[in-house]
Short mmCIF file of C-alpha atoms (C1' of nucleotides) in Angstrom, two decimals:
data_model
loop_
_atom_site.label_atom_id
_atom_site.label_comp_id
_atom_site.label_asym_id
_atom_site.label_seq_id
_atom_site.Cartn_x
_atom_site.Cartn_y
_atom_site.Cartn_z
CA MET A 1200 32.47 -104.35 -58.88
CA MET A 1201 34.03 -104.77 -62.32
CA THR A 1202 32.32 -107.27 -64.54
CA VAL A 1203 34.01 -110.70 -64.44
CA ARG A 1204 34.14 -112.21 -67.66
CA GLN A 1205 31.70 -114.82 -67.92
CA ASP A 1206 32.44 -116.17 -71.37
CA VAL A 1207 36.10 -116.37 -71.41
CA HIS A 1208 36.20 -120.12 -71.05
CA SER A 1209 33.19 -121.16 -72.89
CA ALA A 1210 34.50 -124.36 -74.08
CA ASP A 1211 32.09 -124.53 -77.45
CA ILE A 1212 35.01 -123.18 -79.90
CA PRO A 1213 35.74 -126.05 -82.24
CA VAL A 1214 38.64 -124.42 -84.38
CA LEU A 1215 41.29 -121.88 -83.99
CA CYS A 1216 42.84 -119.29 -86.39
CA GLN A 1217 45.86 -120.58 -87.76
CA SER A 1218 47.93 -117.56 -87.06
CA CYS A 1219 46.63 -116.06 -84.05
CA GLU A 1220 45.71 -119.23 -82.11
CA ALA A 1221 43.10 -116.87 -80.21
CA ARG A 1222 40.22 -118.77 -78.55
CA HIS A 1223 38.22 -117.17 -75.79
CA ARG A 1224 36.52 -114.02 -77.23
CA GLY A 1225 38.37 -113.56 -80.20
CA VAL A 1226 36.78 -113.54 -83.53
CA CYS A 1227 38.21 -117.00 -84.79
CA GLY A 1228 36.52 -119.31 -82.79
CA ALA A 1229 33.27 -117.96 -84.64
CA LEU A 1230 34.22 -118.97 -87.87
CA ASP A 1231 33.87 -122.13 -89.86
CA PRO A 1232 36.93 -124.13 -91.35
CA ASP A 1233 36.61 -122.37 -94.64
CA GLN A 1234 36.63 -118.95 -93.42
CA LEU A 1235 39.45 -119.69 -90.96
CA VAL A 1236 41.64 -120.69 -93.91
CA ALA A 1237 40.76 -117.52 -96.05
CA LEU A 1238 41.42 -115.37 -92.80
CA SER A 1239 44.81 -117.01 -91.97
CA LYS A 1240 46.17 -116.15 -95.46
CA THR A 1241 45.64 -112.59 -94.61
CA SER A 1242 46.38 -112.28 -90.90
CA SER A 1243 49.43 -111.81 -89.21
CA ARG A 1244 50.87 -111.70 -86.08
CA HIS A 1245 52.56 -108.49 -84.77
CA LYS A 1246 54.72 -107.64 -81.74
CA ILE A 1247 54.31 -104.01 -80.53
CA GLU A 1248 56.40 -102.14 -78.03
CA PRO A 1249 54.90 -100.10 -75.27
CA GLY A 1250 54.03 -96.65 -76.17
CA ILE A 1251 53.29 -97.61 -79.68
CA GLU A 1252 50.20 -96.02 -81.18
CA LEU A 1253 47.95 -98.49 -83.01
CA ILE A 1254 45.00 -96.38 -83.95
CA GLY A 1255 45.13 -92.69 -83.85
CA ASP A 1256 41.95 -90.50 -83.40
CA ALA A 1257 40.06 -89.60 -86.36
CA GLU A 1258 42.46 -92.05 -88.34
CA ALA A 1259 40.82 -94.39 -91.03
CA ILE A 1260 40.52 -97.84 -89.52
CA ASP A 1261 41.45 -100.43 -92.12
CA SER A 1262 41.92 -103.47 -89.89
CA TYR A 1263 40.90 -105.31 -86.97
CA SER A 1264 43.04 -107.21 -84.24
CA ASN A 1265 42.84 -109.73 -81.62
CA VAL A 1266 44.95 -108.99 -78.63
CA LEU A 1267 47.25 -112.11 -78.02
CA SER A 1268 49.03 -110.84 -74.88
CA GLY A 1269 49.74 -107.50 -73.23
CA VAL A 1270 47.37 -104.52 -72.53
CA VAL A 1271 46.19 -101.92 -74.81
CA LYS A 1272 44.94 -98.71 -73.58
CA LEU A 1273 42.04 -96.83 -75.36
CA THR A 1274 42.24 -93.15 -74.72
CA LYS A 1275 40.15 -89.96 -75.74
CA GLY A 1276 41.66 -86.46 -75.11
CA LEU A 1277 40.34 -82.95 -75.02
CA SER A 1278 41.84 -80.12 -77.03
CA ASP A 1279 44.00 -78.79 -74.40
CA GLY A 1280 45.77 -81.90 -73.60
CA ARG A 1281 43.71 -83.48 -70.84
CA GLN A 1282 43.47 -87.11 -71.52
CA GLN A 1283 41.27 -90.08 -70.35
CA ILE A 1284 41.52 -93.66 -70.58
CA VAL A 1285 38.45 -94.89 -71.48
CA GLY A 1286 39.19 -98.70 -71.70
CA LEU A 1287 41.93 -101.40 -71.51
CA GLN A 1288 42.11 -104.49 -73.67
CA PHE A 1289 43.31 -107.48 -72.43
CA ALA A 1290 43.91 -111.05 -74.26
CA PRO A 1291 41.76 -112.32 -75.99
CA ASP A 1292 39.87 -109.07 -76.65
CA PHE A 1293 39.04 -107.95 -80.08
CA LEU A 1294 40.25 -104.44 -81.01
CA GLY A 1295 38.28 -102.37 -83.86
CA ARG A 1296 35.23 -100.60 -84.19
CA PRO A 1297 32.94 -102.08 -86.83
CA PHE A 1298 30.55 -100.04 -88.98
CA LYS A 1299 32.53 -96.79 -88.75
CA VAL A 1300 35.32 -95.59 -91.09
CA GLU A 1301 37.23 -93.68 -88.53
CA SER A 1302 38.08 -94.37 -84.96
CA ALA A 1303 36.83 -91.73 -82.37
CA ILE A 1304 39.50 -93.11 -79.98
CA ASN A 1305 43.16 -93.78 -79.68
CA ALA A 1306 44.46 -97.14 -78.99
CA GLU A 1307 48.04 -97.52 -77.73
CA ALA A 1308 50.35 -100.36 -76.54
CA ALA A 1309 50.42 -99.92 -72.48
CA THR A 1310 52.69 -102.92 -72.29
CA ALA A 1311 54.46 -104.99 -74.72
CA VAL A 1312 51.70 -106.43 -76.85
CA SER A 1313 51.27 -109.22 -79.35
CA LEU A 1314 48.65 -108.74 -81.80
CA CYS A 1315 46.87 -110.76 -84.52
CA THR A 1316 45.79 -108.34 -87.36
CA PHE A 1317 43.19 -108.87 -90.27
CA PRO A 1318 42.17 -106.78 -92.84
CA LYS A 1319 38.91 -104.98 -92.25
CA ALA A 1320 37.35 -105.80 -95.40
CA THR A 1321 37.63 -109.65 -94.76
CA ILE A 1322 36.23 -109.54 -91.37
CA ASP A 1323 33.15 -107.36 -92.65
CA ARG A 1324 32.65 -109.64 -95.40
CA MET A 1325 32.82 -112.78 -92.96
CA MET A 1326 30.43 -110.86 -90.65
CA LYS A 1327 27.88 -110.64 -93.14
CA GLU A 1328 28.09 -114.35 -93.94
CA SER A 1329 28.48 -115.52 -90.52
CA PRO A 1330 25.85 -114.41 -87.78
CA GLU A 1331 27.93 -116.22 -85.33
CA LEU A 1332 30.84 -113.97 -85.58
CA GLU A 1333 28.20 -111.12 -85.24
CA HIS A 1334 26.86 -112.64 -82.25
CA ARG A 1335 30.35 -112.79 -80.64
CA LEU A 1336 30.97 -109.13 -81.18
CA LEU A 1337 27.72 -108.54 -79.71
CA LYS A 1338 28.54 -110.26 -76.63
CA GLN A 1339 32.09 -108.56 -76.42
CA THR A 1340 30.59 -104.91 -76.97
CA LEU A 1341 27.89 -105.56 -74.19
CA ASN A 1342 30.47 -106.68 -71.90
CA GLU A 1343 32.53 -103.53 -72.76
CA LEU A 1344 29.49 -101.43 -72.26
CA ASP A 1345 28.89 -103.17 -68.79
CA ASP A 1346 32.69 -102.32 -67.84
CA ALA A 1347 32.43 -98.67 -69.27
CA ARG A 1348 29.26 -98.13 -67.09
CA GLU A 1349 30.78 -99.65 -64.07
CA TRP A 1350 33.79 -97.51 -64.59
CA MET A 1351 31.73 -94.19 -64.71
CA VAL A 1352 30.25 -95.03 -61.34
CA THR A 1353 34.08 -95.17 -60.37
CA LEU A 1354 34.82 -91.88 -62.02
CA GLY A 1355 31.80 -89.91 -60.93
CA ARG A 1356 31.35 -90.86 -57.44
CA LYS A 1357 34.31 -92.48 -55.81
CA THR A 1358 36.94 -90.91 -53.75
CA ALA A 1359 40.62 -91.02 -54.71
CA SER A 1360 41.49 -93.93 -52.55
CA GLU A 1361 38.35 -95.78 -53.65
CA LYS A 1362 39.41 -95.25 -57.24
CA VAL A 1363 42.96 -96.73 -56.76
CA ALA A 1364 41.58 -99.58 -54.73
CA SER A 1365 39.17 -100.22 -57.57
CA PHE A 1366 41.89 -99.95 -60.15
CA LEU A 1367 43.92 -102.57 -58.61
CA LEU A 1368 40.99 -105.04 -58.14
CA MET A 1369 40.04 -104.67 -61.90
CA ILE A 1370 43.71 -105.29 -62.78
CA ALA A 1371 44.09 -108.16 -60.56
CA ARG A 1372 40.69 -109.70 -62.20
CA ASN A 1373 41.93 -109.08 -65.68
CA ILE A 1374 45.65 -109.61 -65.96
CA ASP A 1375 45.31 -113.44 -65.62
CA PRO A 1376 41.87 -114.51 -66.18
CA THR A 1377 42.84 -118.14 -65.73
CA ALA A 1378 43.36 -117.48 -62.21
CA ASP A 1379 40.63 -118.89 -59.85
CA PRO A 1380 38.21 -116.03 -59.52
CA THR A 1381 37.54 -117.00 -55.84
CA ALA A 1382 41.02 -116.44 -55.00
CA LYS A 1383 41.77 -114.69 -51.82
CA SER A 1384 45.15 -113.22 -52.78
CA ALA A 1385 46.67 -111.95 -55.99
CA THR A 1386 50.07 -110.99 -57.59
CA PHE A 1387 50.67 -109.23 -60.73
CA ASP A 1388 52.85 -106.50 -62.62
CA LEU A 1389 50.88 -103.23 -63.13
CA PRO A 1390 50.39 -102.75 -66.85
CA LEU A 1391 50.36 -99.23 -66.42
CA THR A 1392 52.60 -96.21 -65.28
CA ARG A 1393 51.26 -93.86 -62.52
CA ALA A 1394 50.61 -91.46 -65.29
CA ASP A 1395 48.32 -93.93 -66.98
CA ILE A 1396 46.60 -94.93 -63.95
CA ALA A 1397 45.89 -91.17 -63.24
CA ASP A 1398 44.50 -91.07 -66.69
CA PHE A 1399 42.30 -93.84 -65.94
CA LEU A 1400 41.17 -92.61 -62.81
CA GLY A 1401 40.80 -88.89 -63.60
CA LEU A 1402 43.17 -88.23 -60.89
CA THR A 1403 46.82 -86.63 -60.81
CA ILE A 1404 49.95 -88.61 -60.61
CA GLU A 1405 50.66 -87.07 -57.46
CA THR A 1406 47.39 -88.38 -55.93
CA VAL A 1407 47.84 -91.81 -57.37
CA SER A 1408 51.16 -92.13 -55.68
CA ARG A 1409 49.97 -90.87 -52.38
CA GLN A 1410 46.96 -93.42 -52.39
CA MET A 1411 49.31 -96.49 -53.24
CA THR A 1412 51.50 -95.22 -50.47
CA ARG A 1413 48.76 -95.41 -47.98
CA LEU A 1414 47.69 -98.88 -49.28
CA ARG A 1415 50.93 -99.89 -48.81
CA THR A 1416 51.76 -98.45 -45.19
CA ASP A 1417 48.11 -99.72 -44.20
CA GLY A 1418 49.26 -103.18 -45.28
CA VAL A 1419 46.68 -103.81 -47.96
CA ILE A 1420 49.34 -104.14 -50.69
CA ARG A 1421 53.12 -104.73 -51.34
CA ILE A 1422 55.08 -103.26 -54.00
CA GLU A 1423 58.12 -104.06 -55.64
CA ASN A 1424 60.16 -102.13 -58.27
CA ASN A 1425 57.20 -99.76 -58.45
CA ARG A 1426 55.25 -102.34 -60.57
CA HIS A 1427 55.10 -105.57 -58.94
CA VAL A 1428 52.20 -105.73 -56.65
CA THR A 1429 51.14 -108.51 -54.11
CA VAL A 1430 47.42 -108.18 -52.65
CA ASP A 1431 47.16 -110.71 -49.72
CA SER A 1432 43.63 -110.15 -49.08
CA LEU A 1433 41.43 -109.24 -52.12
CA GLY A 1434 38.48 -108.74 -49.79
CA ARG A 1435 40.26 -106.06 -48.02
CA LEU A 1436 41.00 -104.35 -51.09
CA GLU A 1437 37.37 -104.69 -52.15
CA ARG A 1438 36.32 -103.05 -48.92
CA ARG A 1439 38.33 -100.12 -49.70
CA SER A 1440 36.94 -99.78 -53.37
CA GLY A 1441 33.51 -98.61 -52.19
CA ALA A 1442 31.47 -101.56 -53.07
CA MET B 1433 31.42 -84.20 -77.94
CA MET B 1434 28.65 -86.57 -77.60
CA THR B 1435 28.09 -88.95 -80.43
CA VAL B 1436 25.44 -87.88 -82.40
CA ARG B 1437 23.13 -90.56 -83.80
CA GLN B 1438 24.03 -91.15 -87.23
CA ASP B 1439 21.53 -94.11 -88.08
CA VAL B 1440 18.37 -92.64 -86.55
CA HIS B 1441 16.98 -92.00 -89.68
CA SER B 1442 18.20 -94.76 -92.06
CA ALA B 1443 15.36 -95.15 -94.46
CA ASP B 1444 15.73 -98.83 -95.14
CA ILE B 1445 13.08 -100.02 -92.85
CA PRO B 1446 10.23 -101.47 -94.87
CA VAL B 1447 7.64 -102.55 -91.94
CA LEU B 1448 6.63 -101.51 -88.52
CA CYS B 1449 5.78 -103.19 -85.41
CA GLN B 1450 1.73 -103.10 -85.13
CA SER B 1451 1.64 -102.09 -81.42
CA CYS B 1452 4.64 -99.86 -81.14
CA GLU B 1453 5.00 -98.16 -84.44
CA ALA B 1454 8.88 -97.53 -83.60
CA ARG B 1455 11.26 -97.15 -86.62
CA HIS B 1456 14.70 -95.88 -86.34
CA ARG B 1457 16.84 -98.17 -83.99
CA GLY B 1458 14.04 -100.05 -82.43
CA VAL B 1459 14.12 -103.67 -83.10
CA CYS B 1460 10.95 -103.85 -85.19
CA GLY B 1461 12.37 -102.64 -88.40
CA ALA B 1462 14.71 -105.68 -88.41
CA LEU B 1463 12.01 -108.29 -88.58
CA ASP B 1464 10.21 -109.79 -91.25
CA PRO B 1465 6.40 -109.86 -91.69
CA ASP B 1466 5.86 -113.22 -90.04
CA GLN B 1467 7.95 -112.36 -87.12
CA LEU B 1468 6.26 -109.01 -86.89
CA VAL B 1469 2.82 -110.65 -86.66
CA ALA B 1470 4.18 -112.90 -83.92
CA LEU B 1471 5.63 -110.12 -81.89
CA SER B 1472 2.68 -107.93 -82.17
CA LYS B 1473 0.53 -110.47 -80.44
CA THR B 1474 2.69 -110.62 -77.11
CA SER B 1475 3.69 -106.97 -77.18
CA SER B 1476 1.94 -104.11 -75.63
CA ARG B 1477 2.26 -100.49 -74.85
CA HIS B 1478 2.80 -98.97 -71.56
CA LYS B 1479 2.41 -95.08 -70.20
CA ILE B 1480 4.99 -94.89 -67.22
CA GLU B 1481 5.01 -92.06 -64.85
CA PRO B 1482 8.34 -90.05 -63.96
CA GLY B 1483 10.18 -91.64 -61.07
CA ILE B 1484 8.72 -95.42 -61.53
CA GLU B 1485 11.42 -97.78 -61.68
CA LEU B 1486 11.30 -100.08 -64.81
CA ILE B 1487 14.17 -102.53 -63.95
CA GLY B 1488 15.79 -103.07 -60.44
CA ASP B 1489 19.44 -103.73 -59.65
CA ALA B 1490 19.80 -107.56 -59.54
CA GLU B 1491 16.25 -108.25 -60.72
CA ALA B 1492 15.50 -110.81 -63.37
CA ILE B 1493 14.85 -109.31 -66.68
CA ASP B 1494 11.91 -111.04 -68.46
CA SER B 1495 11.33 -108.48 -70.86
CA TYR B 1496 12.70 -105.93 -73.48
CA SER B 1497 11.19 -102.65 -74.63
CA ASN B 1498 11.37 -100.00 -77.07
CA VAL B 1499 11.35 -96.42 -75.84
CA LEU B 1500 8.58 -94.50 -77.89
CA SER B 1501 8.81 -91.14 -76.01
CA GLY B 1502 10.24 -89.73 -73.07
CA VAL B 1503 13.58 -90.26 -71.28
CA VAL B 1504 14.87 -93.14 -69.37
CA LYS B 1505 17.70 -92.93 -66.79
CA LEU B 1506 19.89 -95.93 -66.25
CA THR B 1507 21.73 -95.77 -62.80
CA LYS B 1508 24.24 -97.68 -60.70
CA GLY B 1509 24.56 -97.12 -57.11
CA LEU B 1510 27.18 -97.69 -54.33
CA SER B 1511 26.29 -99.79 -51.17
CA ASP B 1512 26.24 -96.36 -49.10
CA GLY B 1513 23.61 -94.59 -51.42
CA ARG B 1514 25.67 -92.77 -53.76
CA GLN B 1515 24.49 -93.03 -57.19
CA GLN B 1516 25.77 -92.57 -60.79
CA ILE B 1517 23.49 -91.86 -63.85
CA VAL B 1518 25.39 -94.18 -66.31
CA GLY B 1519 23.27 -93.58 -69.47
CA LEU B 1520 20.08 -92.06 -71.10
CA GLN B 1521 17.69 -93.66 -73.04
CA PHE B 1522 15.88 -91.56 -75.66
CA ALA B 1523 13.13 -92.77 -78.17
CA PRO B 1524 13.64 -94.93 -80.19
CA ASP B 1525 16.18 -96.88 -78.12
CA PHE B 1526 16.00 -100.42 -77.19
CA LEU B 1527 15.84 -101.17 -73.47
CA GLY B 1528 17.27 -104.56 -72.13
CA ARG B 1529 20.42 -106.58 -71.67
CA PRO B 1530 20.38 -109.72 -73.94
CA PHE B 1531 22.40 -112.64 -72.76
CA LYS B 1532 22.16 -111.95 -69.10
CA VAL B 1533 19.44 -113.32 -66.80
CA GLU B 1534 19.72 -110.37 -64.28
CA SER B 1535 20.47 -106.71 -64.68
CA ALA B 1536 23.51 -105.00 -63.17
CA ILE B 1537 21.62 -101.57 -63.45
CA ASN B 1538 18.44 -99.80 -62.69
CA ALA B 1539 16.12 -98.37 -65.20
CA GLU B 1540 13.96 -95.49 -64.04
CA ALA B 1541 11.44 -93.22 -66.02
CA ALA B 1542 13.07 -89.76 -65.81
CA THR B 1543 10.06 -88.13 -67.71
CA ALA B 1544 6.55 -89.62 -68.51
CA VAL B 1545 7.58 -92.36 -70.79
CA SER B 1546 5.93 -94.63 -73.31
CA LEU B 1547 7.10 -98.07 -73.90
CA CYS B 1548 6.59 -101.05 -76.27
CA THR B 1549 7.32 -103.99 -74.15
CA PHE B 1550 8.08 -107.54 -75.49
CA PRO B 1551 8.59 -110.74 -73.55
CA LYS B 1552 12.44 -111.61 -73.36
CA ALA B 1553 11.74 -115.06 -74.73
CA THR B 1554 10.17 -113.89 -77.96
CA ILE B 1555 12.99 -111.70 -78.79
CA ASP B 1556 15.72 -114.18 -77.89
CA ARG B 1557 14.12 -116.57 -80.10
CA MET B 1558 13.94 -114.05 -82.88
CA MET B 1559 17.32 -113.17 -82.44
CA LYS B 1560 18.51 -116.65 -83.28
CA GLU B 1561 16.47 -116.63 -86.36
CA SER B 1562 17.00 -113.11 -87.69
CA PRO B 1563 20.97 -112.14 -88.12
CA GLU B 1564 19.32 -108.61 -89.09
CA LEU B 1565 17.97 -108.23 -85.48
CA GLU B 1566 21.20 -109.00 -83.90
CA HIS B 1567 23.00 -106.55 -86.31
CA ARG B 1568 20.71 -103.73 -85.11
CA LEU B 1569 21.33 -104.54 -81.61
CA LEU B 1570 25.11 -104.67 -82.38
CA LYS B 1571 24.80 -101.40 -83.97
CA GLN B 1572 22.99 -99.81 -81.12
CA THR B 1573 25.37 -101.13 -78.68
CA LEU B 1574 28.25 -99.94 -80.23
CA ASN B 1575 26.69 -96.42 -80.38
CA GLU B 1576 25.96 -96.90 -76.58
CA LEU B 1577 29.69 -97.61 -75.86
CA ASP B 1578 30.81 -94.54 -77.61
CA ASP B 1579 28.27 -92.60 -75.68
CA ALA B 1580 29.77 -94.06 -72.52
CA ARG B 1581 33.21 -93.66 -73.52
CA GLU B 1582 32.61 -89.86 -74.51
CA TRP B 1583 31.08 -89.48 -71.01
CA MET B 1584 33.92 -91.08 -69.13
CA VAL B 1585 35.91 -88.14 -70.49
CA THR B 1586 33.46 -85.75 -69.02
CA LEU B 1587 33.31 -87.24 -65.79
CA GLY B 1588 37.10 -87.96 -65.44
CA ARG B 1589 38.42 -84.88 -66.98
CA LYS B 1590 36.09 -81.98 -67.18
CA THR B 1591 35.64 -79.16 -64.66
CA ALA B 1592 32.15 -78.64 -63.09
CA SER B 1593 31.26 -75.90 -65.48
CA GLU B 1594 32.33 -77.81 -68.42
CA LYS B 1595 30.29 -80.82 -67.36
CA VAL B 1596 27.13 -78.82 -66.91
CA ALA B 1597 27.71 -77.25 -70.56
CA SER B 1598 28.51 -80.73 -71.95
CA PHE B 1599 25.17 -82.04 -70.50
CA LEU B 1600 23.15 -79.18 -71.91
CA LEU B 1601 24.73 -79.59 -75.08
CA MET B 1602 23.93 -83.60 -75.17
CA ILE B 1603 20.50 -83.13 -74.43
CA ALA B 1604 19.96 -80.52 -77.00
CA ARG B 1605 21.23 -82.85 -79.46
CA ASN B 1606 19.18 -85.87 -78.37
CA ILE B 1607 15.80 -84.46 -77.19
CA ASP B 1608 14.69 -83.76 -80.75
CA PRO B 1609 16.72 -85.86 -82.92
CA THR B 1610 14.43 -84.87 -86.24
CA ALA B 1611 16.01 -81.18 -85.35
CA ASP B 1612 18.64 -80.13 -88.14
CA PRO B 1613 21.91 -81.00 -86.33
CA THR B 1614 23.70 -78.10 -87.84
CA ALA B 1615 21.25 -75.79 -86.07
CA LYS B 1616 22.80 -72.80 -84.36
CA SER B 1617 20.16 -72.64 -81.59
CA ALA B 1618 17.92 -74.77 -79.56
CA THR B 1619 15.30 -74.89 -77.13
CA PHE B 1620 14.19 -77.81 -75.05
CA ASP B 1621 12.62 -78.86 -71.60
CA LEU B 1622 15.23 -80.36 -69.21
CA PRO B 1623 14.33 -84.02 -68.79
CA LEU B 1624 16.05 -84.19 -65.14
CA THR B 1625 15.97 -82.49 -62.19
CA ARG B 1626 18.89 -80.89 -60.56
CA ALA B 1627 19.49 -84.02 -58.42
CA ASP B 1628 19.47 -86.23 -61.64
CA ILE B 1629 21.73 -83.95 -63.57
CA ALA B 1630 24.21 -84.02 -60.42
CA ASP B 1631 24.12 -87.82 -60.45
CA PHE B 1632 24.94 -87.78 -64.19
CA LEU B 1633 27.76 -85.41 -63.88
CA GLY B 1634 29.11 -86.59 -60.85
CA LEU B 1635 28.77 -83.52 -58.91
CA THR B 1636 26.39 -81.93 -56.35
CA ILE B 1637 23.01 -80.32 -56.77
CA GLU B 1638 24.34 -77.11 -55.14
CA THR B 1639 27.20 -77.01 -57.89
CA VAL B 1640 24.97 -77.70 -60.74
CA SER B 1641 22.81 -74.81 -59.70
CA ARG B 1642 25.46 -72.59 -59.43
CA GLN B 1643 26.82 -73.48 -62.82
CA MET B 1644 23.27 -73.25 -64.54
CA THR B 1645 23.06 -69.64 -62.75
CA ARG B 1646 26.52 -68.60 -64.16
CA LEU B 1647 25.66 -69.86 -67.71
CA ARG B 1648 22.37 -67.82 -67.40
CA THR B 1649 23.99 -64.76 -66.14
CA ASP B 1650 26.77 -65.19 -68.68
CA GLY B 1651 23.94 -64.95 -71.15
CA VAL B 1652 24.63 -68.50 -72.79
CA ILE B 1653 21.18 -69.86 -71.85
CA ARG B 1654 17.89 -68.65 -70.53
CA ILE B 1655 15.63 -70.74 -68.25
CA GLU B 1656 12.06 -70.45 -67.60
CA ASN B 1657 10.47 -72.43 -64.74
CA ASN B 1658 13.48 -74.29 -64.04
CA ARG B 1659 13.13 -76.42 -66.85
CA HIS B 1660 12.51 -74.90 -70.23
CA VAL B 1661 15.90 -73.98 -71.66
CA THR B 1662 16.71 -71.67 -74.70
CA VAL B 1663 20.10 -71.72 -76.11
CA ASP B 1664 20.77 -68.98 -78.67
CA SER B 1665 24.23 -70.10 -79.67
CA LEU B 1666 25.16 -73.69 -79.42
CA GLY B 1667 28.64 -72.84 -80.55
CA ARG B 1668 28.88 -70.68 -77.59
CA LEU B 1669 27.87 -73.29 -75.38
CA GLU B 1670 30.24 -75.82 -76.98
CA ARG B 1671 33.07 -73.58 -76.51
CA ARG B 1672 32.44 -73.97 -72.73
CA SER B 1673 32.09 -77.58 -72.85
CA GLY B 1674 35.96 -78.42 -72.95
CA ALA B 1675 35.80 -79.42 -76.62
"C1'" DC C 979 81.75 -95.34 -63.07
"C1'" DT C 980 79.16 -91.38 -63.69
"C1'" DC C 981 75.65 -88.80 -65.02
"C1'" DA C 982 71.40 -87.71 -67.23
"C1'" DG C 983 66.81 -88.58 -67.76
"C1'" DC C 984 62.65 -90.56 -66.28
"C1'" DG C 985 59.41 -92.44 -63.20
"C1'" DC C 986 57.99 -92.08 -58.68
"C1'" DT C 987 57.51 -90.08 -54.03
"C1'" DT C 988 56.85 -86.48 -50.45
"C1'" DG C 989 55.84 -81.96 -48.56
"C1'" DA C 990 53.82 -77.34 -48.36
"C1'" DC C 991 50.30 -74.75 -50.18
"C1'" DC C 992 45.99 -73.48 -52.81
"C1'" DG C 993 41.41 -73.64 -54.83
"C1'" DA C 994 37.46 -75.96 -56.72
"C1'" DA C 995 33.62 -78.30 -55.33
"C1'" DA C 996 31.59 -80.36 -51.18
"C1'" DT C 997 29.19 -79.68 -47.16
"C1'" DC C 998 26.36 -77.09 -44.07
"C1'" DA C 999 22.82 -73.82 -43.66
"C1'" DA C 1000 19.06 -70.73 -44.91
"C1'" DG C 1001 15.51 -69.06 -47.59
"C1'" DG C 1002 12.94 -68.65 -52.07
"C1'" DT C 1003 9.81 -70.68 -55.71
"C1'" DT C 1004 6.91 -73.91 -57.77
"C1'" DT C 1005 3.32 -77.28 -57.66
"C1'" DC C 1006 -0.38 -79.55 -55.92
"C1'" DG C 1007 -4.05 -81.25 -52.60
"C1'" DG C 1008 -7.49 -79.89 -49.83
"C1'" DC D 1050 -6.97 -69.60 -51.34
"C1'" DC D 1051 -3.79 -71.70 -48.04
"C1'" DG D 1052 -0.30 -74.65 -46.62
"C1'" DA D 1053 2.88 -78.62 -47.16
"C1'" DA D 1054 6.26 -80.80 -49.83
"C1'" DA D 1055 9.54 -80.88 -53.23
"C1'" DC D 1056 12.68 -78.45 -55.72
"C1'" DC D 1057 15.87 -74.91 -56.58
"C1'" DT D 1058 19.12 -70.94 -55.45
"C1'" DT D 1059 22.43 -68.74 -52.57
"C1'" DG D 1060 25.93 -67.73 -49.13
"C1'" DA D 1061 29.51 -69.33 -45.73
"C1'" DT D 1062 32.76 -72.62 -44.59
"C1'" DT D 1063 35.35 -76.80 -44.93
"C1'" DT D 1064 37.87 -80.51 -47.41
"C1'" DC D 1065 39.83 -83.08 -50.79
"C1'" DG D 1066 42.36 -83.39 -54.37
"C1'" DG D 1067 45.41 -80.28 -57.58
"C1'" DT D 1068 49.28 -77.58 -58.17
"C1'" DC D 1069 54.05 -76.53 -57.43
"C1'" DA D 1070 58.49 -77.68 -55.88
"C1'" DA D 1071 62.05 -80.43 -54.44
"C1'" DG D 1072 64.39 -84.91 -54.14
"C1'" DC D 1073 64.98 -90.06 -54.56
"C1'" DG D 1074 66.11 -94.23 -57.30
"C1'" DC D 1075 66.27 -96.83 -60.90
"C1'" DT D 1076 68.30 -97.40 -65.80
"C1'" DG D 1077 70.89 -96.77 -69.76
"C1'" DA D 1078 74.36 -94.22 -72.49
"C1'" DG D 1079 78.70 -92.69 -72.72
#
DNA sequence: CTCAGCGCTTGACCGAAATCAAGGTTTCGG
DNA sequence: CCGAAACCTTGATTTCGGTCAAGCGCTGAG
């Protein structure tokens, strides 16, 4: 089971960054008022179209971002073109790799994305001054590591149909984190194309399509316009996800 | 390519923990002398036999450890018994999951292992006092995340023979971190059985065996006693690992 | 409106790895 | 030294998912 964020709604955040308004796991809640003012001066909001590359492999990273809305896919590729999605970032995740000059992964907007971007140098400096900021980053990084390991089980040991069920379940749990985690049903727009889902699950487009069709004909999900998914019984879906 | 540790030999560590003598990425180097004295009083060294479980799934964690020697495998299982190894910890990695009461993974000694173990409460307290300690943990966690994502590519997108080659390459790079990273050849004892390798690569024992045989008959590796591996040309192995 | 392009589905066939089965090798206790 | 158990290899067969191919249904430009 994909780790459900446990600290998204930790209510101990006193202040917000002026420009990004990100609470939750964003970095801003960890800063004191002076730092926030300084950060707000250099940060800026961006709207990103789907498909736009945010960080290229082996590119220098000179900024960090908070994801305010939308979904960012993190990918790694092999030299012959094979690709694997190694993570999805939802709001309010932090995007960037501290302590490294260049990125080992690509980041690309999977949907329309809005970001709050800060210069790397500013955050790096604040990280030295503010243990609370580093503490936040450690927490997010540990959560991402848990997610990555959970996904390794899916990639290495699950069948195609279990993979697709696991994917839908993970999206249902992340796309609207304000939703009741004990809810029995869910409805959402898929943030990824079939090709992206295939790259996430280590499958082909055709196999993803066939498994989605099977879930649909078996009455586990309903799909409209190839994007909008309704799951009446999350429990039923979970039983197909291989536990 | 598996991330090669970059900070193993950072020489800026002034002091050592009395009982564990772990430098490198262990937690001890981040502590000031007073903390070290306090920690040394509660820490202890252990020798662990292969196959012994260190942390069980859903078990409460009340201690952290530094790996002093040997290899620890981190596994996750599905309800029907399928297993996936989601990480290997080599010396001098830190073992434990801060900020969570119970573990979502199993940790088991893959080889004979020696550990330096501390009470969780002591480290948790020191973490609050010492930003440097949290900084270390963030660095190690980011490295583990990089490794996990690298491995997701292997699990999701590589063929069986590429997987086995990638595995051997990763072991060669980690088993003796003092070795010259530019070395052209390597020799080492496999820390895992074929069954473990299969669980790491998302394959079966038989497929691992066949691919090892192929690498052997192709002259890429030599194997003695099913454990001791010699790689004359790491470059040749790398070319088979799918880049 | 028409048509091109893209994303998705479906079908037929194929192949890499799983499964099933048998036998070899190493290790270790007695 | 013998025998059992654990581990590993090899072969035959099956199967799941990949590959190849065709067609559908939006969507947007002209």
